CSV table of C-alpha atoms in Angstrom, one decimal:
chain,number,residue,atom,x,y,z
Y,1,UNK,CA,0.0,0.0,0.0
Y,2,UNK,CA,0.9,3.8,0.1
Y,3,UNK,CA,1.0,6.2,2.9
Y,4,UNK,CA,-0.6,4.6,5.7
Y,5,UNK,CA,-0.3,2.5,8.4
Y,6,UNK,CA,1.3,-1.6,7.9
Y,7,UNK,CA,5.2,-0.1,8.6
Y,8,UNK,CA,5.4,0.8,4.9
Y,9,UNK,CA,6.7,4.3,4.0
Y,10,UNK,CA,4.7,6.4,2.8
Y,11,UNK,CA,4.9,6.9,-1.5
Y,12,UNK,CA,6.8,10.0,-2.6
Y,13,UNK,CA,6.8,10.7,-6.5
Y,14,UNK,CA,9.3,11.4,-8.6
Y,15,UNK,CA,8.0,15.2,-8.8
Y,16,UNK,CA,9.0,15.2,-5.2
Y,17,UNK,CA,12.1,13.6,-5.3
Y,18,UNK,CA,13.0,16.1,-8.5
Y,19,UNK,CA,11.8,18.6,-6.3
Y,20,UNK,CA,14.1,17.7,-3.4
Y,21,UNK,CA,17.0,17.1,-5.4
Y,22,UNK,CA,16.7,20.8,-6.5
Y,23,UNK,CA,16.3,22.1,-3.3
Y,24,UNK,CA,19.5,20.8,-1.6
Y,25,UNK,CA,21.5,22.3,-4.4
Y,26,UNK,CA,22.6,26.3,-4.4
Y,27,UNK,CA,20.9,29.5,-5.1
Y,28,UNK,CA,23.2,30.7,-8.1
Y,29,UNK,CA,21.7,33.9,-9.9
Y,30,UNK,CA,24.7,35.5,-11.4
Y,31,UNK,CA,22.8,37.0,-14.2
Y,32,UNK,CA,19.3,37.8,-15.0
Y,33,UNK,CA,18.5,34.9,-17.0
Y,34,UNK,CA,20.2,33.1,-14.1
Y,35,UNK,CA,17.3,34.4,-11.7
Y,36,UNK,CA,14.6,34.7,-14.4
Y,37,UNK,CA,15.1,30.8,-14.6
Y,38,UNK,CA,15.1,30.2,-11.0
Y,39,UNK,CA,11.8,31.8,-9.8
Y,40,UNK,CA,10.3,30.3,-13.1
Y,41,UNK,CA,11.1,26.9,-11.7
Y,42,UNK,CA,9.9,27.8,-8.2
Y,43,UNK,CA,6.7,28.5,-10.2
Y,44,UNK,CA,6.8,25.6,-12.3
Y,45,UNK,CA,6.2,23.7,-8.7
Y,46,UNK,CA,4.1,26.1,-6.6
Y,47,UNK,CA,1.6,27.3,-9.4
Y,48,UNK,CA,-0.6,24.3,-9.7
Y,49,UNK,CA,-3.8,23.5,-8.0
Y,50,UNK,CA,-3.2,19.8,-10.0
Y,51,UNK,CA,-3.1,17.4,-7.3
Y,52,UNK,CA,-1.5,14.7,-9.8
Y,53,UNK,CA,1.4,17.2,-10.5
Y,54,UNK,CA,1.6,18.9,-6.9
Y,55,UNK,CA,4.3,18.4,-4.8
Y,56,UNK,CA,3.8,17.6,-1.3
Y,57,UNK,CA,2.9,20.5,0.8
Y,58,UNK,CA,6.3,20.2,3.0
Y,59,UNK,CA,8.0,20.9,-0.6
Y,60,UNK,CA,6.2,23.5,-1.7
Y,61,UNK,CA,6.9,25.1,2.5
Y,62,UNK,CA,10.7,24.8,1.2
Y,63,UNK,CA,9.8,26.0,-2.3
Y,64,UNK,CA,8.8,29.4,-0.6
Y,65,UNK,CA,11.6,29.4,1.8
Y,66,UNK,CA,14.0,29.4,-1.3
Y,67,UNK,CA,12.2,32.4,-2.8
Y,68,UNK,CA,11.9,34.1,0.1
Y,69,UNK,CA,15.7,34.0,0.7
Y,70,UNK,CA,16.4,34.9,-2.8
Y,71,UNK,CA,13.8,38.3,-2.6
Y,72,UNK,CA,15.9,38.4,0.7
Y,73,UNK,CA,19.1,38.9,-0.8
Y,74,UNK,CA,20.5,42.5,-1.3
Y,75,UNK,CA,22.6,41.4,-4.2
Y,76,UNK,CA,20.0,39.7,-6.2
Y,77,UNK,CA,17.4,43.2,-5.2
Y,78,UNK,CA,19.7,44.6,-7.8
Y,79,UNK,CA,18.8,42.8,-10.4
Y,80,UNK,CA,16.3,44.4,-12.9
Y,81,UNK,CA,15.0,41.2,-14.0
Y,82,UNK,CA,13.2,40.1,-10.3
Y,83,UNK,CA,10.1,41.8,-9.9
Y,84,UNK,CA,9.0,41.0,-13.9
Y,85,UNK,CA,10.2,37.4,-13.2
Y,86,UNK,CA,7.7,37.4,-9.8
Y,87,UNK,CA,5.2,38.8,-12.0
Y,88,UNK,CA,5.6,36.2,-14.6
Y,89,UNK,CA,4.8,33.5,-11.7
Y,90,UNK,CA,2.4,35.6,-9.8
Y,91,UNK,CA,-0.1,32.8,-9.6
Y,92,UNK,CA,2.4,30.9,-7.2
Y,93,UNK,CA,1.4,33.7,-4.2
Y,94,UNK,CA,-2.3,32.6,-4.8
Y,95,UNK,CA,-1.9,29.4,-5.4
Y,96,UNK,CA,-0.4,29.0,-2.1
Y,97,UNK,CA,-2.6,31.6,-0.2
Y,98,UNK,CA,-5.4,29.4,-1.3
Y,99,UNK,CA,-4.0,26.5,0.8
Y,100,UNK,CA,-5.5,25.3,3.8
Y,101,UNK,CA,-3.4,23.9,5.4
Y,102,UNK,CA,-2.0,27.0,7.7
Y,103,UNK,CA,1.8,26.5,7.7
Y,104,UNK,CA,1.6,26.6,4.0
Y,105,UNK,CA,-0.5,29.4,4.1
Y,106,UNK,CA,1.5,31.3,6.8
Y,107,UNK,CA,4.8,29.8,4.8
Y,108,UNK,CA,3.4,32.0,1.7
Y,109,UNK,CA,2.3,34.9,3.6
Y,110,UNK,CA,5.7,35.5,5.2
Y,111,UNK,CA,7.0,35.3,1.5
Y,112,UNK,CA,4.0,38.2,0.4
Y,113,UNK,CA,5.6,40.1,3.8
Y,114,UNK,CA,9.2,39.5,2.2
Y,115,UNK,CA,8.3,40.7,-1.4
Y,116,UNK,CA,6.7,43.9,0.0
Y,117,UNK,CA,10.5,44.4,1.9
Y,118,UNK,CA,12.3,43.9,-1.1
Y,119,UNK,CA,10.2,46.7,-2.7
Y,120,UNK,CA,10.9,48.8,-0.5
Y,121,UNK,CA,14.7,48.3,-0.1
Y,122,UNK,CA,14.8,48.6,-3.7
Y,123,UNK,CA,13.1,52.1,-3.9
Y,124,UNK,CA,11.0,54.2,-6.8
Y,125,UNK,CA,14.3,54.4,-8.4
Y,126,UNK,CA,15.1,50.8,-8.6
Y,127,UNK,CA,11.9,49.3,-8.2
Y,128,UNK,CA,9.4,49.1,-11.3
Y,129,UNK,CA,6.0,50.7,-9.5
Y,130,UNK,CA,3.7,49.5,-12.8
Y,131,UNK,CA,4.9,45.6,-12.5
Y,132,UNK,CA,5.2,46.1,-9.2
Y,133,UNK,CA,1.5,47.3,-8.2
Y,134,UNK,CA,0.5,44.7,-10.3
Y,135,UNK,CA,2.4,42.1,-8.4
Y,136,UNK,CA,0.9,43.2,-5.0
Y,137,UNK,CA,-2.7,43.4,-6.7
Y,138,UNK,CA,-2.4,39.8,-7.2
Y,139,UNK,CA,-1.2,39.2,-4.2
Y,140,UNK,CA,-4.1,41.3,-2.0
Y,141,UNK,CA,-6.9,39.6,-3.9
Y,142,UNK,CA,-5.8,36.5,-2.4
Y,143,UNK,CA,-4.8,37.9,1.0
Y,144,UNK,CA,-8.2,39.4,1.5
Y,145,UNK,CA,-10.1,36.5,0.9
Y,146,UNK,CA,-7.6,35.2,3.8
Y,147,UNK,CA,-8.7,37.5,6.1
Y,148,UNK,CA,-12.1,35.9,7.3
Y,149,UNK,CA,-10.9,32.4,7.8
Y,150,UNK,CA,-11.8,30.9,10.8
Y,151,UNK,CA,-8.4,30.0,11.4
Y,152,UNK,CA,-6.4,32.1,13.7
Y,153,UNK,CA,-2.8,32.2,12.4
Y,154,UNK,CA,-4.1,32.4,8.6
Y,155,UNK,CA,-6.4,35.3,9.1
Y,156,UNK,CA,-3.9,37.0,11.3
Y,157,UNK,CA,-1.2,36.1,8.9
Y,158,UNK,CA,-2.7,37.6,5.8
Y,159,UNK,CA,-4.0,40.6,8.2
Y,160,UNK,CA,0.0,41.2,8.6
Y,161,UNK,CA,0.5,40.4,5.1
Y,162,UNK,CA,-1.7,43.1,4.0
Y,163,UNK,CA,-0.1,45.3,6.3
Y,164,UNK,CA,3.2,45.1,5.3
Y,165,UNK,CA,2.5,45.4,1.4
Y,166,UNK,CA,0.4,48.4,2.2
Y,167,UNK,CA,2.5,50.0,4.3
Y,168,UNK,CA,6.2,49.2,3.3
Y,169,UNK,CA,5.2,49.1,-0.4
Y,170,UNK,CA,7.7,51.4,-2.5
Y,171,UNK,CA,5.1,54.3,-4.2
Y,172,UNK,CA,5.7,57.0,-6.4
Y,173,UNK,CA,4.5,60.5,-5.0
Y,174,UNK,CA,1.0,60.1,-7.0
Y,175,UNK,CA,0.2,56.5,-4.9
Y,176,UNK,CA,-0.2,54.2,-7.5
Y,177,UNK,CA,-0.6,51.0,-5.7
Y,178,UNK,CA,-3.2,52.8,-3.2
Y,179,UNK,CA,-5.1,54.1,-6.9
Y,180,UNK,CA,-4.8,51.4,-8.0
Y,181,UNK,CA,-6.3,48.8,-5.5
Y,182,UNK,CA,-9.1,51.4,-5.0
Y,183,UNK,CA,-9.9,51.3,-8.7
Y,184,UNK,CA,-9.6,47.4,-9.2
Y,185,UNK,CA,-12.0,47.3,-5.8
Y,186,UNK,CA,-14.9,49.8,-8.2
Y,187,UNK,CA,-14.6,48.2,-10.8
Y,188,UNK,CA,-15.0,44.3,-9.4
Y,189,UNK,CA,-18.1,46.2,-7.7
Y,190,UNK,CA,-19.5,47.8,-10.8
Y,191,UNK,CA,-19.3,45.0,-12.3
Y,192,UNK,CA,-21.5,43.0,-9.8
């Protein structure tokens, strides 16, 4: 049998094991393609809601881990090419945010938390505002529909979530990501 009781181990796939492999190894993103490839192959395992391509939820915990050390990392907040590669794979952040199970969920929020600090360490001048408010669009959507969940740490952990993107968000002096979550908020309602 698989996963349960009987002594036997439980079945890991090869998409785990792949996974895993990857993992262990080193973040090395000496270039922009170098980083453009990474976070597209964080994506390529944290943006599917198909359960026969998923990989186990402790994977995808360390999946976000990695990404949150590389948005972590000043050298690698230089590089042009990170924000349009988050972009590129924004449907990770809701992918994961729409987990239920909380230490995903809270794994993924602490990455939203991260991506708002790297925003903001990067600064109007480094930071591309129009990718970037598009990015934490994305990201609120699925934050907000976090907030009334009946689970403590998940609705506390996309409260602080929201928080930090909305607050430690880079923003040009017109406030385009405040604009611009107010005008995605009427038109969702107009539409209604």
């Amino acid at each position: 049998g698989g996963g349960g009781g009987g002594g036997n181990p439980p079945l890991v796939s090869p998409r785990d094991i792949k996974a895993q492999k990857w993992l262990d190894g080193d973040i090395k993103v000496d270039s922009a393609k170098e980083l453009e490839d990474e976070i597209n192959a964080i994506g390529s395992y944290l943006d599917t809601a198909d359960e026969k391509i998923k990989i186990g939820w402790k994977l995808r915990v360390k999946m976000m881990g990695r990404l949150k050390a590389i948005v972590s990392t000043n050298e690698i907040r230089e590089n042009a090419q990170l924000i349009p590669s988050l972009l590129a794979n924004k449907r990770l952040f809701s992918a994961q945010l729409s987990d239920r199970r909380s230490a995903v969920f809270k794994e993924a929020a602490t990455l939203c938390v991260a991506v708002a600090d790297m925003a903001r360490s990067m600064g109007t001048g480094v930071c591309p505002i129009e990718e970037y408010v598009a990015l934490a669009i994305h990201i609120l959507e699925a934050l907000f529909k976090a907030v009334p969940f009946t689970i403590k740490v998940m609705s506390s952990s996309a409260c602080s979530a929201i928080e930090a993107i909305l607050t430690d968000s880079p923003d040009s002096p017109d406030r385009k990501l405040l604009k611009a979550i107010v005008a995605q908020t009427r038109h969702k309602h107009e539409r209604t």
